[in-house]
Amino acid sequence: MDIAQLSDRILNADRRALARAITLVESARADHRAQADELLSSLNKSGRQALRIGMSGTPGVGKSTFIETFGMMLVGKGLRVAVLAVDPSSARSGGSILGDKTRMERLSREPAAFIRPSPSQTHLGGVARRTRDAVALCEAAGYDVVLIETVGVGQSETVVSELSDLFMLLLAPAGGDELQGVKRGIMEIADMILVNKADGDLKSTATRTCADYAGALRLLRKRPQDPEGFPKALTVSAVEATGLDTAWAEIQALAEWRRQSGHWDRNRAAQAQYWFAEEVRQALLARLDTPWAKSRMTELSAEVAKGVQTPQAAARDLLTGLGVTNR
């Protein structure tokens, strides 16, 4: 693969080249990883930035419908939009449905839009391991807004905050106890709560639900990255396309404030450090997948079971064999 040529095509907004590049960075093959690193290093010099918006929501809240309607609105404003949707992988077969292009039929036909579903595989946190690389590729391709849809709502989905500039949480009307399972974790990282399905018979219910969440947000500790009035709750309807302009105006206002206050750059720098540490952790874990490590772990596991070695001593033995100092 000619990496220089692929890089040039991405910089010239070639969607086919972008799709091919994302396939490359998602590959676990050693030769592909080397090519992916070369490609990302080359594109990093472009200095292009997009507004990265992380999105999550409870099952059935209408994330895909909202993203399509919201994306169509942004395209109508002359913006180029990329959607990176992470689908859950089966714990049994390892497969994923990857049906987001089907669910976002109108947006997928837009020349100014790019939709890429990816399997979560075994990676926790609501995003795929290489989602950050895919975001960087979309930025290099000149997309103005990158929407990152997580696999679902939960405390582990807070990882999405490490690759987005803003995080939006979609909720349904009258979901009284739906946050019981997620508690403060996801509420604390949300920059905006959008109560979807504010239409028809649910409109008044959505308004009350929005007021409830607005009150809950006021009880949270003030965050340094928020101007007055944020985080906030709004009502939207993906079906009727209402409330989207207001939500977009609030998103722009928050993003601009963070740029002016310096928080934008500080956040991006902190995220880069986070993903550097994550790459180191993943590389160390990968060393446990080698034939020697698996064989040695089986031997030491048997010794631990028999009481010949303590778990701590056996772990130290394995790490020494891997050339890792246990301190």
Coordinates of C-alpha atoms in Angstrom, one line a residue:
M1 CA 0.0 0.0 0.0
D2 CA 1.4 3.4 -1.0
I3 CA 0.9 5.4 2.2
A4 CA 2.0 8.7 0.7
Q5 CA -0.6 8.4 -2.0
L6 CA -3.3 7.3 0.5
S7 CA -2.4 10.3 2.7
D8 CA -2.8 12.7 -0.3
R9 CA -6.2 11.2 -1.2
I10 CA -7.5 11.6 2.3
L11 CA -6.3 15.2 2.5
N12 CA -8.2 15.7 -0.8
A13 CA -11.4 14.4 0.9
D14 CA -11.6 11.1 -1.0
R15 CA -14.2 9.1 0.9
R16 CA -13.1 5.8 -0.5
A17 CA -9.5 6.4 0.6
L18 CA -10.8 7.4 4.1
A19 CA -12.8 4.1 4.4
R20 CA -9.7 2.2 3.3
A21 CA -7.6 4.0 5.9
I22 CA -10.0 3.3 8.7
T23 CA -9.9 -0.4 7.7
L24 CA -6.1 -0.2 7.9
V25 CA -6.0 1.4 11.4
E26 CA -8.5 -1.1 12.7
S27 CA -6.3 -4.1 11.6
A28 CA -4.3 -6.0 14.2
R29 CA -1.7 -7.3 11.8
A30 CA 1.8 -6.1 12.6
D31 CA 2.6 -4.9 9.1
H32 CA -0.8 -3.0 8.9
R33 CA -0.1 -1.4 12.3
A34 CA 3.3 -0.1 11.0
Q35 CA 1.6 1.3 7.9
A36 CA -1.2 2.8 10.1
D37 CA 1.3 4.5 12.3
E38 CA 3.1 6.0 9.3
L39 CA -0.2 7.2 7.9
L40 CA -1.4 8.8 11.1
S41 CA 2.0 10.5 11.6
S42 CA 1.9 11.9 8.1
L43 CA -1.7 13.2 8.5
N44 CA -1.0 14.7 11.9
K45 CA 1.0 17.5 10.2
S46 CA -2.2 18.8 8.5
G47 CA -3.3 20.5 11.7
R48 CA -7.0 20.1 10.8
Q49 CA -9.5 20.0 13.6
A50 CA -13.2 19.0 13.7
L51 CA -15.7 19.5 16.4
R52 CA -15.9 16.1 18.0
I53 CA -19.2 15.3 19.6
G54 CA -19.6 12.1 21.6
M55 CA -23.2 10.7 21.9
S56 CA -24.7 8.1 24.0
G57 CA -28.2 7.2 25.2
T58 CA -30.5 4.6 26.7
P59 CA -31.7 1.7 24.4
G60 CA -34.6 2.7 22.3
V61 CA -34.1 6.4 22.8
G62 CA -33.6 6.9 19.0
K63 CA -29.9 7.6 18.7
S64 CA -29.6 6.6 15.1
T65 CA -32.8 8.6 14.1
F66 CA -31.5 11.6 16.0
I67 CA -28.0 11.4 14.5
E68 CA -29.5 11.2 11.0
T69 CA -31.8 14.1 11.4
F70 CA -29.1 16.2 13.2
G71 CA -26.6 15.3 10.5
M72 CA -29.0 16.2 7.7
M73 CA -29.5 19.6 9.4
L74 CA -25.7 20.2 9.6
V75 CA -25.3 19.2 6.0
G76 CA -28.0 21.6 5.1
K77 CA -25.9 24.4 6.8
G78 CA -23.0 23.6 4.5
L79 CA -21.0 21.5 6.9
R80 CA -19.3 18.1 6.2
V81 CA -20.3 15.5 8.8
A82 CA -18.7 12.2 9.7
V83 CA -20.5 9.6 11.8
L84 CA -18.5 6.9 13.6
A85 CA -20.9 4.4 15.1
V86 CA -19.7 1.7 17.4
D87 CA -21.8 -1.5 17.4
P88 CA -21.7 -4.0 20.3
S89 CA -19.9 -7.3 19.4
S90 CA -21.4 -10.7 20.4
A91 CA -19.6 -12.2 23.4
R92 CA -20.3 -15.6 21.8
S93 CA -19.5 -15.2 18.1
G94 CA -17.6 -11.9 18.2
G95 CA -19.7 -10.6 15.3
S96 CA -21.5 -7.3 15.0
I97 CA -24.6 -6.3 13.0
L98 CA -23.1 -2.9 11.8
G99 CA -26.5 -1.7 10.5
D100 CA -26.0 2.0 11.0
K101 CA -25.8 2.8 7.3
T102 CA -29.2 1.0 6.9
R103 CA -30.7 3.0 9.7
M104 CA -29.3 6.3 8.4
E105 CA -30.5 5.8 4.8
R106 CA -30.9 9.5 3.9
L107 CA -27.7 10.7 5.5
S108 CA -25.7 7.9 3.9
R109 CA -26.7 9.2 0.5
E110 CA -25.3 12.7 1.2
P111 CA -22.0 13.5 -0.5
A112 CA -21.1 15.7 2.4
A113 CA -21.6 12.9 4.9
F114 CA -19.5 9.8 5.8
I115 CA -20.8 7.0 8.0
R116 CA -18.6 4.3 9.4
P117 CA -19.8 1.6 11.7
S118 CA -17.2 -0.4 13.7
P119 CA -17.4 -3.4 16.0
S120 CA -16.6 -2.8 19.7
Q121 CA -14.9 -6.3 19.8
T122 CA -13.7 -6.9 23.3
H123 CA -12.9 -3.2 24.1
L124 CA -14.8 -1.7 27.0
G125 CA -15.8 1.9 27.3
G126 CA -18.5 2.2 24.6
V127 CA -16.1 2.8 21.8
A128 CA -13.8 0.6 19.7
R129 CA -10.1 0.7 20.4
R130 CA -9.2 2.5 17.2
T131 CA -12.1 5.0 17.2
R132 CA -9.6 7.7 18.1
D133 CA -7.5 6.9 15.1
A134 CA -10.7 7.0 12.9
V135 CA -11.6 10.4 14.3
A136 CA -8.1 11.7 13.4
L137 CA -8.5 10.4 9.9
C138 CA -11.9 12.1 9.5
E139 CA -10.4 15.4 10.7
A140 CA -7.6 15.1 8.2
A141 CA -10.2 14.5 5.5
G142 CA -11.6 17.9 6.3
Y143 CA -14.9 17.0 8.0
D144 CA -16.2 19.8 10.1
V145 CA -18.2 17.7 12.7
V146 CA -17.4 14.2 13.8
L147 CA -20.3 12.4 15.7
I148 CA -19.2 9.5 17.8
E149 CA -22.0 7.2 18.7
T150 CA -21.2 4.8 21.6
V151 CA -22.6 1.3 21.9
G152 CA -25.0 2.3 24.7
V153 CA -25.4 4.0 28.0
G154 CA -23.6 3.0 31.2
Q155 CA -20.7 3.9 33.5
S156 CA -18.1 2.4 31.2
E157 CA -19.2 4.7 28.3
T158 CA -17.3 7.5 30.0
V159 CA -14.3 6.6 27.9
V160 CA -16.0 8.5 25.0
S161 CA -15.2 11.8 26.9
E162 CA -11.5 11.0 26.2
L163 CA -11.9 11.5 22.5
S164 CA -14.6 14.1 22.2
D165 CA -14.8 17.9 22.7
L166 CA -18.4 17.7 23.8
F167 CA -20.5 14.9 25.2
M168 CA -24.3 14.7 24.6
L169 CA -26.6 12.2 26.4
L170 CA -29.9 11.3 24.8
L171 CA -32.8 10.3 27.1
A172 CA -36.4 9.4 26.6
P173 CA -39.4 11.1 28.2
A174 CA -40.8 9.7 31.5
G175 CA -37.7 7.6 32.0
G176 CA -37.9 8.1 35.8
D177 CA -35.5 5.4 36.9
E178 CA -33.5 4.9 33.7
L179 CA -30.4 6.6 35.2
Q180 CA -30.4 4.3 38.2
G181 CA -28.1 2.0 36.4
V182 CA -25.7 4.7 35.3
K183 CA -25.7 6.9 38.4
R184 CA -23.4 9.9 38.5
G185 CA -20.7 8.6 36.2
I186 CA -22.2 9.5 32.9
M187 CA -24.1 12.5 34.2
E188 CA -20.9 14.1 35.4
I189 CA -19.3 14.0 31.9
A190 CA -22.5 15.1 30.0
D191 CA -22.2 18.6 28.6
M192 CA -25.8 18.5 27.4
I193 CA -28.8 16.2 28.0
L194 CA -31.3 16.0 25.2
V195 CA -34.7 14.6 25.9
N196 CA -35.7 13.1 22.6
K197 CA -39.2 12.2 21.3
A198 CA -40.6 15.6 22.4
D199 CA -43.5 15.3 20.0
G200 CA -47.2 14.2 19.9
D201 CA -48.6 12.8 23.2
L202 CA -45.1 12.7 24.7
K203 CA -44.4 16.4 24.3
S204 CA -45.6 17.6 27.7
T205 CA -44.0 14.6 29.3
A206 CA -40.7 15.4 27.7
T207 CA -40.9 19.0 28.9
R208 CA -41.4 17.8 32.5
T209 CA -38.6 15.2 32.2
C210 CA -36.3 17.9 30.8
A211 CA -37.1 20.2 33.8
D212 CA -36.3 17.3 36.2
Y213 CA -32.9 16.7 34.6
A214 CA -32.1 20.4 34.5
G215 CA -32.7 20.4 38.3
A216 CA -30.5 17.3 38.7
L217 CA -27.7 19.0 36.7
R218 CA -27.8 22.0 39.0
L219 CA -27.0 19.7 42.0
L220 CA -23.8 18.5 40.4
R221 CA -20.5 20.1 41.3
K222 CA -19.5 23.0 39.1
R223 CA -16.9 22.0 36.5
P224 CA -14.1 24.3 35.4
Q225 CA -14.8 23.6 31.7
D226 CA -18.3 25.0 31.8
P227 CA -19.5 28.5 31.3
E228 CA -22.6 29.8 33.2
G229 CA -25.7 27.7 32.4
F230 CA -23.8 24.5 31.5
P231 CA -24.3 21.6 31.5
K232 CA -28.0 22.0 30.4
A233 CA -31.0 19.9 29.4
L234 CA -33.1 20.5 26.2
T235 CA -36.0 18.9 24.5
V236 CA -35.7 17.7 20.9
S237 CA -37.7 15.7 18.4
A238 CA -35.7 13.7 15.8
V239 CA -39.0 12.7 14.0
E240 CA -40.2 16.3 13.7
A241 CA -36.7 17.9 13.5
T242 CA -37.6 20.3 16.3
G243 CA -35.2 21.7 18.8
L244 CA -32.2 20.8 16.7
D245 CA -31.3 24.4 15.8
T246 CA -31.4 25.4 19.4
A247 CA -29.2 22.4 20.4
W248 CA -26.7 23.2 17.6
A249 CA -26.6 26.9 18.7
E250 CA -25.8 25.8 22.3
I251 CA -23.2 23.4 21.1
Q252 CA -21.5 26.1 19.1
A253 CA -21.6 28.5 22.1
L254 CA -20.1 26.0 24.4
A255 CA -17.3 25.0 21.9
E256 CA -16.5 28.7 21.3
W257 CA -16.3 29.5 25.0
R258 CA -13.9 26.5 25.6
R259 CA -11.7 27.7 22.7
Q260 CA -11.6 31.2 24.0
S261 CA -10.9 30.1 27.6
G262 CA -8.1 27.7 26.6
H263 CA -9.9 24.7 27.9
W264 CA -10.2 23.2 24.3
D265 CA -6.4 23.0 23.9
R266 CA -5.9 21.7 27.4
N267 CA -8.5 19.0 26.9
R268 CA -7.0 17.9 23.6
A269 CA -3.5 17.7 25.2
A270 CA -4.9 15.7 28.2
Q271 CA -6.6 13.3 25.8
A272 CA -3.4 12.8 23.9
Q273 CA -1.7 11.8 27.1
Y274 CA -4.5 9.5 28.0
W275 CA -4.3 7.6 24.7
F276 CA -0.5 7.4 25.0
A277 CA -0.9 5.6 28.3
E278 CA -3.6 3.4 26.8
E279 CA -1.4 2.4 23.9
V280 CA 1.3 1.4 26.4
R281 CA -1.2 -0.6 28.4
Q282 CA -2.5 -2.4 25.4
A283 CA 1.0 -3.2 24.1
L284 CA 1.9 -4.8 27.4
L285 CA -1.3 -6.8 27.4
A286 CA -0.6 -8.0 23.9
R287 CA 2.6 -9.6 25.1
L288 CA 0.5 -12.0 27.2
D289 CA -1.0 -13.3 23.9
T290 CA 2.3 -14.8 22.7
P291 CA 2.6 -18.6 22.7
W292 CA 5.4 -18.5 25.3
A293 CA 3.4 -16.3 27.7
K294 CA 0.3 -18.5 27.3
S295 CA 2.2 -21.7 28.0
R296 CA 4.1 -20.2 30.9
M297 CA 0.8 -18.8 32.4
T298 CA -0.7 -22.4 32.2
E299 CA 2.3 -23.8 34.1
L300 CA 2.3 -21.1 36.7
S301 CA -1.4 -21.3 37.1
A302 CA -1.1 -25.0 37.9
E303 CA 1.6 -24.3 40.5
V304 CA -0.6 -21.6 42.1
A305 CA -3.5 -24.0 42.3
K306 CA -1.3 -26.7 44.0
G307 CA 0.0 -24.1 46.5
V308 CA 3.6 -24.5 45.2
Q309 CA 3.7 -20.7 44.5
T310 CA 1.8 -17.8 45.7
P311 CA -0.1 -15.7 43.1
Q312 CA 2.2 -12.8 43.8
A313 CA 5.4 -14.9 43.3
A314 CA 4.0 -16.5 40.1
A315 CA 3.0 -13.2 38.6
R316 CA 6.5 -11.9 39.4
D317 CA 8.0 -15.0 37.7
L318 CA 5.9 -14.4 34.6
L319 CA 6.7 -10.7 34.4
T320 CA 10.4 -11.4 34.7
G321 CA 10.2 -13.8 31.8
L322 CA 8.5 -11.1 29.8
G323 CA 11.3 -8.7 30.6
V324 CA 9.0 -6.5 32.7
T325 CA 10.2 -5.3 36.1
N326 CA 7.6 -5.7 38.8
R327 CA 7.9 -2.8 41.1

